[in-house]
Backbone as JSON, one array per atom type, in Angstrom:
{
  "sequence": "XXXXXXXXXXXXXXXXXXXXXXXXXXXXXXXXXXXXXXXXXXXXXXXXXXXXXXXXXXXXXXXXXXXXXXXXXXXXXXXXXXXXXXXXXXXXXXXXXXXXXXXXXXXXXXXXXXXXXXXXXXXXXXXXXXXXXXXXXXXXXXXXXXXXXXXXXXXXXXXXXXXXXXXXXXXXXXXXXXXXXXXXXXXXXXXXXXXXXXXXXXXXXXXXXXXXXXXXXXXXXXXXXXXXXXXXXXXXXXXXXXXXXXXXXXXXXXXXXXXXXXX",
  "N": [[-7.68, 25.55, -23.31], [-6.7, 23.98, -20.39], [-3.36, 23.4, -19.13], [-1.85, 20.35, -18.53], [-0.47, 19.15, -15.65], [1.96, 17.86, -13.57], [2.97, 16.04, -10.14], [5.09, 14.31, -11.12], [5.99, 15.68, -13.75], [6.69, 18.05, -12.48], [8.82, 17.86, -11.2], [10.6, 17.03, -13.31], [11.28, 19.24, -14.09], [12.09, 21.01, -12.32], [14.24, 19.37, -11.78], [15.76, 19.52, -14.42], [15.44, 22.34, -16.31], [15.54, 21.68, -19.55], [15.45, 18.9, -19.99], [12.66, 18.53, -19.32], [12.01, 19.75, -21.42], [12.15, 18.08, -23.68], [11.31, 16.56, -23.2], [8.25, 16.72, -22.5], [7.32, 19.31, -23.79], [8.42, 18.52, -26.5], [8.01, 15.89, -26.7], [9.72, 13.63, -26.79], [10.55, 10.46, -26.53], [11.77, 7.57, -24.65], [13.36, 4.68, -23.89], [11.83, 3.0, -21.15], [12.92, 1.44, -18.26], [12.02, 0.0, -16.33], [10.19, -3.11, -15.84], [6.97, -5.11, -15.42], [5.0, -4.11, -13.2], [4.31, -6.02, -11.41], [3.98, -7.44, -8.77], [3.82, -5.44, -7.14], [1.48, -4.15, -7.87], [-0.68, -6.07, -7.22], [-0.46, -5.95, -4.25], [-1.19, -3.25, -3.84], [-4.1, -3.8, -5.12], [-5.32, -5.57, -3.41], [-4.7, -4.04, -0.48], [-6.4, -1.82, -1.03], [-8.88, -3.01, -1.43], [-9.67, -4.64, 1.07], [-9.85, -2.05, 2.68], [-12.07, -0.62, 1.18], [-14.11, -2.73, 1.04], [-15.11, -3.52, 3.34], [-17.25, -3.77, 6.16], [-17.37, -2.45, 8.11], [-19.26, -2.62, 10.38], [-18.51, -4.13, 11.99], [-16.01, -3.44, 14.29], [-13.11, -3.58, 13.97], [-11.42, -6.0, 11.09], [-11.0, -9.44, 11.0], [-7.31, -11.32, 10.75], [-8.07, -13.05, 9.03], [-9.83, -12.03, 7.2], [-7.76, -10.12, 5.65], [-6.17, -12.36, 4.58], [-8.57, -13.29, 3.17], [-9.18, -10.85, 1.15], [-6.72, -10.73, 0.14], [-5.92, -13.34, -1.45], [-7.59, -13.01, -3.87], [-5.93, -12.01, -5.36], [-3.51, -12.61, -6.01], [-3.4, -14.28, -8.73], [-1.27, -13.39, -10.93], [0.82, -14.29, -9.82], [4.29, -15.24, -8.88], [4.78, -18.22, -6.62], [6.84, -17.7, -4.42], [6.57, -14.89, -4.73], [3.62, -14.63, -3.74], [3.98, -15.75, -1.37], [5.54, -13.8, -0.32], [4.42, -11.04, -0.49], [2.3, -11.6, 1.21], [3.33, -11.75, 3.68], [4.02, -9.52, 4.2], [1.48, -8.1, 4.41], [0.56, -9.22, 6.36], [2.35, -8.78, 8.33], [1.45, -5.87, 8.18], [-1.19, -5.82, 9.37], [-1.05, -7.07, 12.0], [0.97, -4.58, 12.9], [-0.54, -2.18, 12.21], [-2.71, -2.31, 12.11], [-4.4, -3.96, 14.39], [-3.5, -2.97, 16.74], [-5.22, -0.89, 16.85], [-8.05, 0.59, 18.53], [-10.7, 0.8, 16.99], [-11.16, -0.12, 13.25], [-10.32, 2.72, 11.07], [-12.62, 4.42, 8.65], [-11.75, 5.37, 5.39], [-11.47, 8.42, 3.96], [-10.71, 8.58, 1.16], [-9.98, 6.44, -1.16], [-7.65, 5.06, -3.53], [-7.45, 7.24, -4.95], [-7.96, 10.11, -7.02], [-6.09, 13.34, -7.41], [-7.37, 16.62, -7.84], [-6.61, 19.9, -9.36], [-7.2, 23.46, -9.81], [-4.93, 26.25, -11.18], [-4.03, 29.08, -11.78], [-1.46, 31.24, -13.52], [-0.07, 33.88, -14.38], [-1.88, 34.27, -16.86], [-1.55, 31.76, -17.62], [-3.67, 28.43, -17.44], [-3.42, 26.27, -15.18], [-3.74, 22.62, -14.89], [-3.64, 20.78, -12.57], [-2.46, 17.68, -11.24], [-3.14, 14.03, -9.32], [-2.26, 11.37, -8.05], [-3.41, 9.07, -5.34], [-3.01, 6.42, -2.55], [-4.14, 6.38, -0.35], [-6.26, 7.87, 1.76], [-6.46, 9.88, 5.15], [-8.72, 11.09, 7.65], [-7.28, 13.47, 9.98], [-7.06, 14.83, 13.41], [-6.89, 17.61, 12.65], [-7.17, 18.06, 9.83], [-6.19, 16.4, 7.16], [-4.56, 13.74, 6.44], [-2.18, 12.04, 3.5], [-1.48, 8.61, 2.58], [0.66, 6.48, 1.18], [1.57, 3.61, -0.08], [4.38, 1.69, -0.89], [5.95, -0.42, -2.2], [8.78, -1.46, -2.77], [11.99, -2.91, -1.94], [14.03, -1.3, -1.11], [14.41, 0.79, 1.4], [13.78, 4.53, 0.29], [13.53, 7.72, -0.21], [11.4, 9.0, -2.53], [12.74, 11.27, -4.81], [11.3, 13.46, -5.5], [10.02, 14.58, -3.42], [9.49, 17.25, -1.67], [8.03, 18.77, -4.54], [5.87, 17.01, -4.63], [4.42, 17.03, -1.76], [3.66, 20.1, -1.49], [2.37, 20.68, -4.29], [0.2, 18.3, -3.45], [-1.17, 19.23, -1.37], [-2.28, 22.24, -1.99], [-4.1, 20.93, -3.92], [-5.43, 18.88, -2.68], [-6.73, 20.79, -0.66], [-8.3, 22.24, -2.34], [-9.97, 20.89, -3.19], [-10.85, 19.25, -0.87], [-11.67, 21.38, 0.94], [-9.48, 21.35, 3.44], [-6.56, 21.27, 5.17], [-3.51, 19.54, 3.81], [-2.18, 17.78, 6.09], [-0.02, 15.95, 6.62], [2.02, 13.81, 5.19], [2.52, 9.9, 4.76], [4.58, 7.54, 4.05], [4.51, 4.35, 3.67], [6.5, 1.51, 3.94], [5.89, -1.76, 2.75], [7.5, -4.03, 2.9], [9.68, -3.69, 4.32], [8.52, -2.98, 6.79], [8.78, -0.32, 7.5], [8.06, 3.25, 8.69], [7.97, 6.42, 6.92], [7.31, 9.38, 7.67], [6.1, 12.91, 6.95], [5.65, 16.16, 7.83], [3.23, 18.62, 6.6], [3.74, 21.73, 5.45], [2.92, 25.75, 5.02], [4.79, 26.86, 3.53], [5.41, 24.64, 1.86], [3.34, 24.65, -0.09], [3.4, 28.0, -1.14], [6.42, 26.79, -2.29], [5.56, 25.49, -4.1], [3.82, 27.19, -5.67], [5.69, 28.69, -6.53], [7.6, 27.2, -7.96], [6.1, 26.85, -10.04], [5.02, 29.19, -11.39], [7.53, 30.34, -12.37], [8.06, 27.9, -14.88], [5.53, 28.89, -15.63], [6.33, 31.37, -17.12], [8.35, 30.83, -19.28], [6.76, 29.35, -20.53], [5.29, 30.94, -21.81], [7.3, 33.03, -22.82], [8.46, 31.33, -24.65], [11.32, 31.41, -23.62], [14.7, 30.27, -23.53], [15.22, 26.86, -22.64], [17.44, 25.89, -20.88], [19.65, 23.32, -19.48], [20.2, 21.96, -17.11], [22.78, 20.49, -14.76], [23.41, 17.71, -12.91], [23.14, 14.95, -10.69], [21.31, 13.53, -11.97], [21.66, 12.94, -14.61], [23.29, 11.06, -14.98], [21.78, 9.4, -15.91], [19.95, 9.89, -17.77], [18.17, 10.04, -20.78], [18.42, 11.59, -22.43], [20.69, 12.53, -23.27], [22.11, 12.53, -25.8], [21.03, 14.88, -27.3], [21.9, 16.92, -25.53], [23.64, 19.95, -24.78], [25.2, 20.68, -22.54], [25.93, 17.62, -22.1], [26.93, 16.42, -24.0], [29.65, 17.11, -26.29], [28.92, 17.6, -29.2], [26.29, 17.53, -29.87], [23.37, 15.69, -30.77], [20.68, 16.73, -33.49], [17.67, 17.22, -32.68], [15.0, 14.75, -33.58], [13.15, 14.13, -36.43], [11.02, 12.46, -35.34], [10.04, 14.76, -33.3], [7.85, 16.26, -31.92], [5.91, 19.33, -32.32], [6.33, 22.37, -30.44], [4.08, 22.64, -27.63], [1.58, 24.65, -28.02], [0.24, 27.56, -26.05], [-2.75, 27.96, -24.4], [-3.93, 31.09, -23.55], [-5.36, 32.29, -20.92], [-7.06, 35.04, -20.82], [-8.32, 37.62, -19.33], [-11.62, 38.64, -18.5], [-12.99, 41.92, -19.74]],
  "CA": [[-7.46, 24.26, -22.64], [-5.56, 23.8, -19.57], [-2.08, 23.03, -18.98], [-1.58, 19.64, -17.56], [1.08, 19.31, -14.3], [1.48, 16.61, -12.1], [4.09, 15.68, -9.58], [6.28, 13.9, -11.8], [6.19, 16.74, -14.52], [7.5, 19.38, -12.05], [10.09, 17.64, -10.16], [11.67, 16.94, -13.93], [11.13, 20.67, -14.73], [13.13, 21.36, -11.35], [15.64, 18.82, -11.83], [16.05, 20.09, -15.54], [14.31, 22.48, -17.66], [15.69, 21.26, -21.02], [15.09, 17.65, -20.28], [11.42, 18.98, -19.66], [11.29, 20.25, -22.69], [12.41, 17.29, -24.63], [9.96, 15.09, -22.62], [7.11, 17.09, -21.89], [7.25, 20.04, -24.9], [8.72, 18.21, -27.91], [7.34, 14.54, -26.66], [10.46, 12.34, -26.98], [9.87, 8.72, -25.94], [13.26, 7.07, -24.44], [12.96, 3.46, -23.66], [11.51, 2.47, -19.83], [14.16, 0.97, -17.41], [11.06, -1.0, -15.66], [9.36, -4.05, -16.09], [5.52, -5.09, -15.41], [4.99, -4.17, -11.59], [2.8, -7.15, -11.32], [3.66, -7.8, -7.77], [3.23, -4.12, -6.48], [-0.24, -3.93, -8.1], [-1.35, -6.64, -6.57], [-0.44, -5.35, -2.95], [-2.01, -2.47, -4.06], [-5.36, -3.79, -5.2], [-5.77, -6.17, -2.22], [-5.02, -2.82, 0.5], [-7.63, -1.08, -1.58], [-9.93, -4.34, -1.31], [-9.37, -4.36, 2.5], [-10.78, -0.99, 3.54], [-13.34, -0.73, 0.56], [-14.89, -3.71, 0.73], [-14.88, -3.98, 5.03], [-18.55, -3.27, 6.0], [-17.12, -1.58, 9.35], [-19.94, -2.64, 11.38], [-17.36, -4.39, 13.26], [-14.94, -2.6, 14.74], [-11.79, -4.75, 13.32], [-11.36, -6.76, 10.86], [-10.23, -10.39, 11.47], [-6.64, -11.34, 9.95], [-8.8, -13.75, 7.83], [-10.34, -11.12, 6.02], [-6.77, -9.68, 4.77], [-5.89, -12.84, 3.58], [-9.07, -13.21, 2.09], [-8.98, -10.01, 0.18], [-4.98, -11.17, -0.93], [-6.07, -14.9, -2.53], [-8.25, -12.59, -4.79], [-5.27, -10.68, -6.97], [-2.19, -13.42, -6.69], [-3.26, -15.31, -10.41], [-0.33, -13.64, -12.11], [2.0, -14.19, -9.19], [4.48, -16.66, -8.33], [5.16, -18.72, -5.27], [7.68, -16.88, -4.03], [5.86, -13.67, -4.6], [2.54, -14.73, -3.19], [4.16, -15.69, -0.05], [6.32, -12.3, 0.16], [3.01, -10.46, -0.23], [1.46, -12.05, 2.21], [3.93, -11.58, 5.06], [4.1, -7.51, 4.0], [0.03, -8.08, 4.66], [0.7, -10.0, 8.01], [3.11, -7.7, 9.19], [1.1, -4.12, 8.4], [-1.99, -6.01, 9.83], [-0.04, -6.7, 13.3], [1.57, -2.93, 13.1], [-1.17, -0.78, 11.93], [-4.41, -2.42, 12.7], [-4.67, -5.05, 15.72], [-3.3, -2.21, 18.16], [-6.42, 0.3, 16.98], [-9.45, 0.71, 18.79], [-11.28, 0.11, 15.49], [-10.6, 0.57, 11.77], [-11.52, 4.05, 10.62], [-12.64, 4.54, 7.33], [-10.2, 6.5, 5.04], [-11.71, 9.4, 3.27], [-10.8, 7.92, -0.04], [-9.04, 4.84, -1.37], [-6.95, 4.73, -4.38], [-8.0, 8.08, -5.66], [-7.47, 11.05, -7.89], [-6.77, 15.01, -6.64], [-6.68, 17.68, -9.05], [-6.65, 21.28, -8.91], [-6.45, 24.78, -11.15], [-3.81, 27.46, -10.81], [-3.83, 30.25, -12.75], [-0.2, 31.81, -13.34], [0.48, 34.7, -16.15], [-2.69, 34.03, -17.51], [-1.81, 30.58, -18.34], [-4.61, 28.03, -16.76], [-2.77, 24.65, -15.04], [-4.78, 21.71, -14.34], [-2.81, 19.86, -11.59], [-3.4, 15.99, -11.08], [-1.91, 13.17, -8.96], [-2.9, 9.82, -7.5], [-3.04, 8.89, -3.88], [-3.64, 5.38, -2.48], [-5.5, 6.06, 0.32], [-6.52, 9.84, 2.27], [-7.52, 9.53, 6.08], [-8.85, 12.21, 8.26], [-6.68, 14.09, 11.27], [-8.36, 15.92, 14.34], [-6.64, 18.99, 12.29], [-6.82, 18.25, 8.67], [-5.46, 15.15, 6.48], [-2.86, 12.05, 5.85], [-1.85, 10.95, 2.7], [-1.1, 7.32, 2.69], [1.12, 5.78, -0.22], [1.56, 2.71, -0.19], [5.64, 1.46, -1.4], [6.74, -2.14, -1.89], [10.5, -1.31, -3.45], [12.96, -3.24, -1.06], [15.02, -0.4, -0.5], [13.72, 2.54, 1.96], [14.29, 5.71, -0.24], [12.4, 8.36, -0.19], [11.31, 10.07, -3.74], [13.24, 13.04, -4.57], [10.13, 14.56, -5.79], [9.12, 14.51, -2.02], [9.2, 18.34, -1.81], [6.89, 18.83, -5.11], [4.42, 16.47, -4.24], [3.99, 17.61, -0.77], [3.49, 21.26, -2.44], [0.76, 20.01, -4.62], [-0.92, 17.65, -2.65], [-1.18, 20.88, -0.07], [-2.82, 22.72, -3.24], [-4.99, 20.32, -4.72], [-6.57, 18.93, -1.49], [-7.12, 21.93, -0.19], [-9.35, 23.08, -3.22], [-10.98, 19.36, -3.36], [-11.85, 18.96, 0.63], [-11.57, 22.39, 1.75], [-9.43, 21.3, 4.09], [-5.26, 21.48, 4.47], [-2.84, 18.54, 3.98], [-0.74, 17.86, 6.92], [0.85, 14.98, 6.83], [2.43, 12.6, 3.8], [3.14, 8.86, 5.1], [5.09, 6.57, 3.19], [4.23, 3.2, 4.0], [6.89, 0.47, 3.09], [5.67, -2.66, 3.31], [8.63, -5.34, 2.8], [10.81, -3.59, 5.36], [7.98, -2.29, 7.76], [8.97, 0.78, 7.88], [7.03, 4.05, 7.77], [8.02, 7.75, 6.8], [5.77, 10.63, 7.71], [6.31, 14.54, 6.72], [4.28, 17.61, 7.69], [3.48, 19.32, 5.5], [3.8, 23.25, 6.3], [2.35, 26.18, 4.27], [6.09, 26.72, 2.72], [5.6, 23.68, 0.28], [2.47, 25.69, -0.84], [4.2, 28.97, -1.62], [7.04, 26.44, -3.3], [5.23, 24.65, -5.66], [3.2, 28.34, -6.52], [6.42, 29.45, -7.41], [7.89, 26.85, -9.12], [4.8, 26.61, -11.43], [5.11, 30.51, -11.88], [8.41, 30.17, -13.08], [7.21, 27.17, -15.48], [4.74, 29.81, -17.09], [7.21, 32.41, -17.69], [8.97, 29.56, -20.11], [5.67, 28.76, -21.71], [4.79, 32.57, -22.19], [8.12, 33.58, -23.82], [9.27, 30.71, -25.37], [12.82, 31.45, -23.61], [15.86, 28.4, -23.39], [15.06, 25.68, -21.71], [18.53, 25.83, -20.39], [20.28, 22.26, -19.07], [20.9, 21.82, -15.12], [23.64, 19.68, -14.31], [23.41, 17.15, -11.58], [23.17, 13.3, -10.87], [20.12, 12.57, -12.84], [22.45, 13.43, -15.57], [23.96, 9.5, -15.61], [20.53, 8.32, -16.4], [19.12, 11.02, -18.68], [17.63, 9.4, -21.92], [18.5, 13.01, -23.76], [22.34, 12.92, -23.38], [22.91, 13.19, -27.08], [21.08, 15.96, -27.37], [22.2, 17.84, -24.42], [25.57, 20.13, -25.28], [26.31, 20.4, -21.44], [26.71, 15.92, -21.58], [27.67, 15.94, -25.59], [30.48, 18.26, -27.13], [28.57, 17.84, -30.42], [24.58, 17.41, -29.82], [22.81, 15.69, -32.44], [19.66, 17.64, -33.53], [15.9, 16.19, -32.19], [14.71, 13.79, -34.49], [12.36, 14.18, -37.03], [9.97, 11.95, -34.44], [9.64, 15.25, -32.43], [6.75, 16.92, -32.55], [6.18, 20.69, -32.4], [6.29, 22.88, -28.89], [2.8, 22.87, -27.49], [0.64, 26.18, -28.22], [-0.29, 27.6, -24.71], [-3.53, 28.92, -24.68], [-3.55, 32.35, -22.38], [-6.86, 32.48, -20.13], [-7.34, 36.25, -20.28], [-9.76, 38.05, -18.61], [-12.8, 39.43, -19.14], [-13.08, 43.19, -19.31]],
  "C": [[-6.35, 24.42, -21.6], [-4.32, 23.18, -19.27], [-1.65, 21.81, -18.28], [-0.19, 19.56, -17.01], [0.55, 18.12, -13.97], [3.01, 16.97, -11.57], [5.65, 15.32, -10.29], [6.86, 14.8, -12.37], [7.15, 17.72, -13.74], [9.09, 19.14, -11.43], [11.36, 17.38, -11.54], [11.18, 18.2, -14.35], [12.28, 21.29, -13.64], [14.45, 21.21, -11.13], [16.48, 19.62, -13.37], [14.96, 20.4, -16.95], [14.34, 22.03, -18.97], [15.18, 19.71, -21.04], [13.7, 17.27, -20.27], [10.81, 18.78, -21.04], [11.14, 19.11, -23.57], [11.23, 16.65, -24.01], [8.35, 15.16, -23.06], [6.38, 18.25, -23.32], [7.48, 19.37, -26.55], [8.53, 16.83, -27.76], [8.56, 13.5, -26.99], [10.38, 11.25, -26.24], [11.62, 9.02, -25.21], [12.79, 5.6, -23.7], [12.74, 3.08, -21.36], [12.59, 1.45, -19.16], [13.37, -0.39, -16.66], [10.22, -1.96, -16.28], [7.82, -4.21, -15.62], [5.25, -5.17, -13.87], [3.92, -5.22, -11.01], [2.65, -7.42, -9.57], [3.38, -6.45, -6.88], [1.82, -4.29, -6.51], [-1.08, -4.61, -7.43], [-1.67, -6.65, -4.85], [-1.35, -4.24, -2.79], [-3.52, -2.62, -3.93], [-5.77, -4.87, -3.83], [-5.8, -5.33, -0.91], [-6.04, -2.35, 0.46], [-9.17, -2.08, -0.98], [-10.48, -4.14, 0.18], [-10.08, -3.36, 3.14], [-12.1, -0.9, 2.13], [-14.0, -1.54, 0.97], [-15.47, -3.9, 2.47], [-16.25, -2.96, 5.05], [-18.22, -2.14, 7.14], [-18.39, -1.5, 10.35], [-19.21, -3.38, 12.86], [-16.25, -3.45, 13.63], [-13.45, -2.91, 14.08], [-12.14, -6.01, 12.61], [-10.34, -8.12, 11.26], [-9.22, -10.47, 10.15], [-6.9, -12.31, 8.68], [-9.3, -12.93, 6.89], [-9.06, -10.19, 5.0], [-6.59, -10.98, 4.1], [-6.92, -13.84, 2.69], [-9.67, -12.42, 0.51], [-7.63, -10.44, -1.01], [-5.13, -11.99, -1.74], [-7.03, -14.22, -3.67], [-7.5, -11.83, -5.71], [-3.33, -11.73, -6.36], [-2.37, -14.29, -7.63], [-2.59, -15.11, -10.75], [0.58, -13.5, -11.23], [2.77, -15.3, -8.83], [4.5, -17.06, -7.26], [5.63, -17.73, -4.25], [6.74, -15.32, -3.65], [4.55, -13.38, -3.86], [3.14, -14.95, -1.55], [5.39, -14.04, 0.5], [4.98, -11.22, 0.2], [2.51, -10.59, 1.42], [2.34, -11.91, 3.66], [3.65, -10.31, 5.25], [2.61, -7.7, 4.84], [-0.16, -8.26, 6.14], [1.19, -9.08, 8.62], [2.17, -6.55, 9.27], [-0.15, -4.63, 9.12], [-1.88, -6.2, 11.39], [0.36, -5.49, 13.47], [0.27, -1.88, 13.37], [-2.7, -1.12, 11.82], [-5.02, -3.57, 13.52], [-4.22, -4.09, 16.62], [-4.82, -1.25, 17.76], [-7.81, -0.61, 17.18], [-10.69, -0.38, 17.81], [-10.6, 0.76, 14.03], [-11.58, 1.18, 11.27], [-11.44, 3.95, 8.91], [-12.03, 5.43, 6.46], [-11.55, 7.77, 4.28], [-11.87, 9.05, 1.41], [-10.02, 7.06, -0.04], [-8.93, 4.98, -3.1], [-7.63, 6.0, -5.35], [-7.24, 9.4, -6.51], [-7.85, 12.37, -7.26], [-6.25, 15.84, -8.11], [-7.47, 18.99, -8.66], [-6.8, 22.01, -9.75], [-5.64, 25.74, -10.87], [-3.37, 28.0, -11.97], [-2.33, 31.22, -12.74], [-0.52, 32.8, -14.51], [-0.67, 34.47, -17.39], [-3.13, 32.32, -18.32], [-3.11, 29.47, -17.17], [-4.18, 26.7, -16.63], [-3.87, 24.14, -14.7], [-3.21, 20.55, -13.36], [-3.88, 18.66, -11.42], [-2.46, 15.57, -10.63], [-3.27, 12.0, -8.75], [-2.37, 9.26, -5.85], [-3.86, 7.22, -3.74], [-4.6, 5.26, -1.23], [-5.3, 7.68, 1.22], [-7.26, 9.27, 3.96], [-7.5, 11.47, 6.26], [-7.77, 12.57, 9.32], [-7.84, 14.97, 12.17], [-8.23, 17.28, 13.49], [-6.85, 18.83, 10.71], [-6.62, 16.86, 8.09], [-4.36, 14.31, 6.18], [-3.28, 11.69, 4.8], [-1.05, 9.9, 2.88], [-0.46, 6.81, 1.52], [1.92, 4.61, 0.29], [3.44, 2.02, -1.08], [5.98, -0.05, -1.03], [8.13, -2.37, -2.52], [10.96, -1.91, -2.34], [13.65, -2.69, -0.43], [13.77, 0.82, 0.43], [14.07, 3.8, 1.13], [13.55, 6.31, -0.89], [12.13, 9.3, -1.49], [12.3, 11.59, -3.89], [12.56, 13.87, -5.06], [8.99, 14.97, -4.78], [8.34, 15.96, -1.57], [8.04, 18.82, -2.77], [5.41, 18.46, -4.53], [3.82, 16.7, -2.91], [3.4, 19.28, -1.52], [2.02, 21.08, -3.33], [-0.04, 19.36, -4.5], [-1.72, 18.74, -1.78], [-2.26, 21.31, -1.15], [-4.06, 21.98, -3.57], [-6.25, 19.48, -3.92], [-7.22, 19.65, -0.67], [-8.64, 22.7, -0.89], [-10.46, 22.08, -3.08], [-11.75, 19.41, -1.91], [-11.72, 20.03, 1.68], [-10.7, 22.07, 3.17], [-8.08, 21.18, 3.71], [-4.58, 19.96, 4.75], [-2.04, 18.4, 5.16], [0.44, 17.23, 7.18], [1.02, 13.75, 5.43], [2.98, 11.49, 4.64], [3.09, 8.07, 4.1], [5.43, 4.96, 3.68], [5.14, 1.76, 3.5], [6.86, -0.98, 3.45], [6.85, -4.16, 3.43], [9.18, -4.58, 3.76], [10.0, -3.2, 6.4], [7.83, -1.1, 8.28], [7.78, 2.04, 7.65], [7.55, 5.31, 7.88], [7.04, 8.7, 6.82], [6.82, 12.04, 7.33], [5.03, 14.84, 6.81], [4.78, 18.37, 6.7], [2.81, 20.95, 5.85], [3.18, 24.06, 4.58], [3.59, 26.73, 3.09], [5.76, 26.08, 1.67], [4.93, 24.47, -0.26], [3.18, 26.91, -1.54], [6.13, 28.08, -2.67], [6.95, 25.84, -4.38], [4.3, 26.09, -6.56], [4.48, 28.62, -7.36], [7.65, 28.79, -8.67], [6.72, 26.3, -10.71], [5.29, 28.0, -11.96], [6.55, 30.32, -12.35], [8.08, 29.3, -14.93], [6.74, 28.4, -16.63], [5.18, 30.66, -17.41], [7.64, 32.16, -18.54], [8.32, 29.72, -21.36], [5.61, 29.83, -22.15], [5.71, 33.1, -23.2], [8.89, 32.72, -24.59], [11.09, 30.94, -24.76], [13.18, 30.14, -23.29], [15.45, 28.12, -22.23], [16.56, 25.55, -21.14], [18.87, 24.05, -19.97], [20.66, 22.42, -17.94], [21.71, 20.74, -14.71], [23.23, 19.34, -13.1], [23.16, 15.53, -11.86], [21.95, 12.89, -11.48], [20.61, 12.53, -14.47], [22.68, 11.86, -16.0], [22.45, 8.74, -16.15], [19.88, 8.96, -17.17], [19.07, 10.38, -19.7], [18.03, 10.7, -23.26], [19.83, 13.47, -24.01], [22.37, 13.19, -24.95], [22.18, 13.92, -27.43], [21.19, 17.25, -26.53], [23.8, 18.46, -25.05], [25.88, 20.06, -23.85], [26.73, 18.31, -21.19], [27.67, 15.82, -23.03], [28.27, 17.31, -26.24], [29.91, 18.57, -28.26], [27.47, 17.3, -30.62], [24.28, 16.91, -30.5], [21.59, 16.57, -32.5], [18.74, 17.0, -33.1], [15.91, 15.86, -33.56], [13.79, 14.14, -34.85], [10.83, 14.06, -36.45], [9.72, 13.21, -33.53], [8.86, 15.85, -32.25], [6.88, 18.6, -32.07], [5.76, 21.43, -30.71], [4.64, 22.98, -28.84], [2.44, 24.19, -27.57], [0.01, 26.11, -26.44], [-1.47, 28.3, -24.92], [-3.81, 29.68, -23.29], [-5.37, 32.35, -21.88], [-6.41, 34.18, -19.71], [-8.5, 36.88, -20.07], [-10.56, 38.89, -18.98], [-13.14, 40.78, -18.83], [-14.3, 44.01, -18.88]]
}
């Protein structure tokens, strides 16, 4: 069976292998910081709505048709929230589709990439989630979609460029070039190219990774600012002089199974 990765997984394997381990190897919970993203989702599924549902025999849709996709996913929203929606909607519909020609159809919408990468015999299955994929004259844009208030850009920006590169590549034979980060409450939008570098950095922080799995060596502890928010401080010795042990609740290191080859 293959090894599942994603984005998230690697960037806390990067930030710190021990807190990996606790997470990802020995399964410790730690209580969620976030509440029910009710008003994201709903930005979400009304974007999605928007280019799915749009027959594209017209060239452009009218701004009636966004905010008749939107009145279809504010039931669990309030006032307030329905009309903050709906400006984000107004605004990216003014920005990013009343100046074009026509509206092109994306490639996919709200979809899933996954990949395999074979390291040391071990056999990863890489997976992520993208909200919408167009074409380029050269290649592809991922589109993600962000309604946080603040502009600030993932610090797992590096990874996921890296395995998006990877995993679309295998999926649409074709290379990633560009990641845009779309934020709709402030208008703003972030783009990165994405060069064949990330590729060769996410190979090699996977290959690292299966060196881990292979010999069972320490998960070691990496100091740094994700440290004040770490859910594993008391069992870390670099945060706690006197660790407690994992809890009973932890379950046992996963068994890797080695894909070796056929002679």
């Amino acid at each position: 069976m293959a090894y599942p990765l994603s984005a998230t997984k690697l960037q806390t394997y990067r930030q710190c292998p021990q807190a990996y381990y606790f997470k990802h190897e020995r399964r410790l919970t730690v209580p969620s910081a976030f509440g029910s993203p009710t008003f994201g989702k709903a930005i979400h599924r009304a974007l999605a709505q928007i280019y799915q549902d749009w027959s594209y025999a017209d060239p452009l849709p009218p701004l009636q048709w966004f905010a008749d996709c939107w009145q279809q996913h504010i039931s669990e929203l309030k006032e307030s929230q329905i009309h903050e929606g709906w400006q984000a909607l107004e605004t990216y519909y003014h920005q990013y589709v009343a100046p074009q020609p026509m509206l092109r159809k994306p490639v996919g919408i709200e979809g899933k990439i996954q990949a395999s990468f074979q390291v040391s015999n071990i056999e990863f299955a890489l997976s992520g989630r993208y909200d919408r994929l167009d074409w380029l004259d050269d290649g592809l844009e991922l589109i993600d979609y962000k309604t946080s208030k603040t502009v600030k850009p993932p610090e797992a920006i590096d990874v996921q460029l890296g395995l998006y590169y990877l995993a679309l590549e295998q999926t649409y034979h074709h290379a990633l070039k560009r990641l845009s980060l779309l934020y709709l409450r402030s208008n703003q939008c972030i783009s990165y190219e994405v060069t064949p570098d990330h590729l060769e950095q996410i190979k090699d922080l996977i290959g690292d990774l299966a060196l881990k799995l292979r010999s069972d060596q320490d998960w070691h502890p990496q100091e740094g600012s994700q440290c004040d928010r770490c859910g594993y401080r008391q069992y870390c010795s670099a945060q706690t002089p006197n660790p407690e042990p994992l809890p009973q609740t932890a379950k046992p290191p996963q068994k890797v199974q080695l894909a070796l080859p056929f002679l």
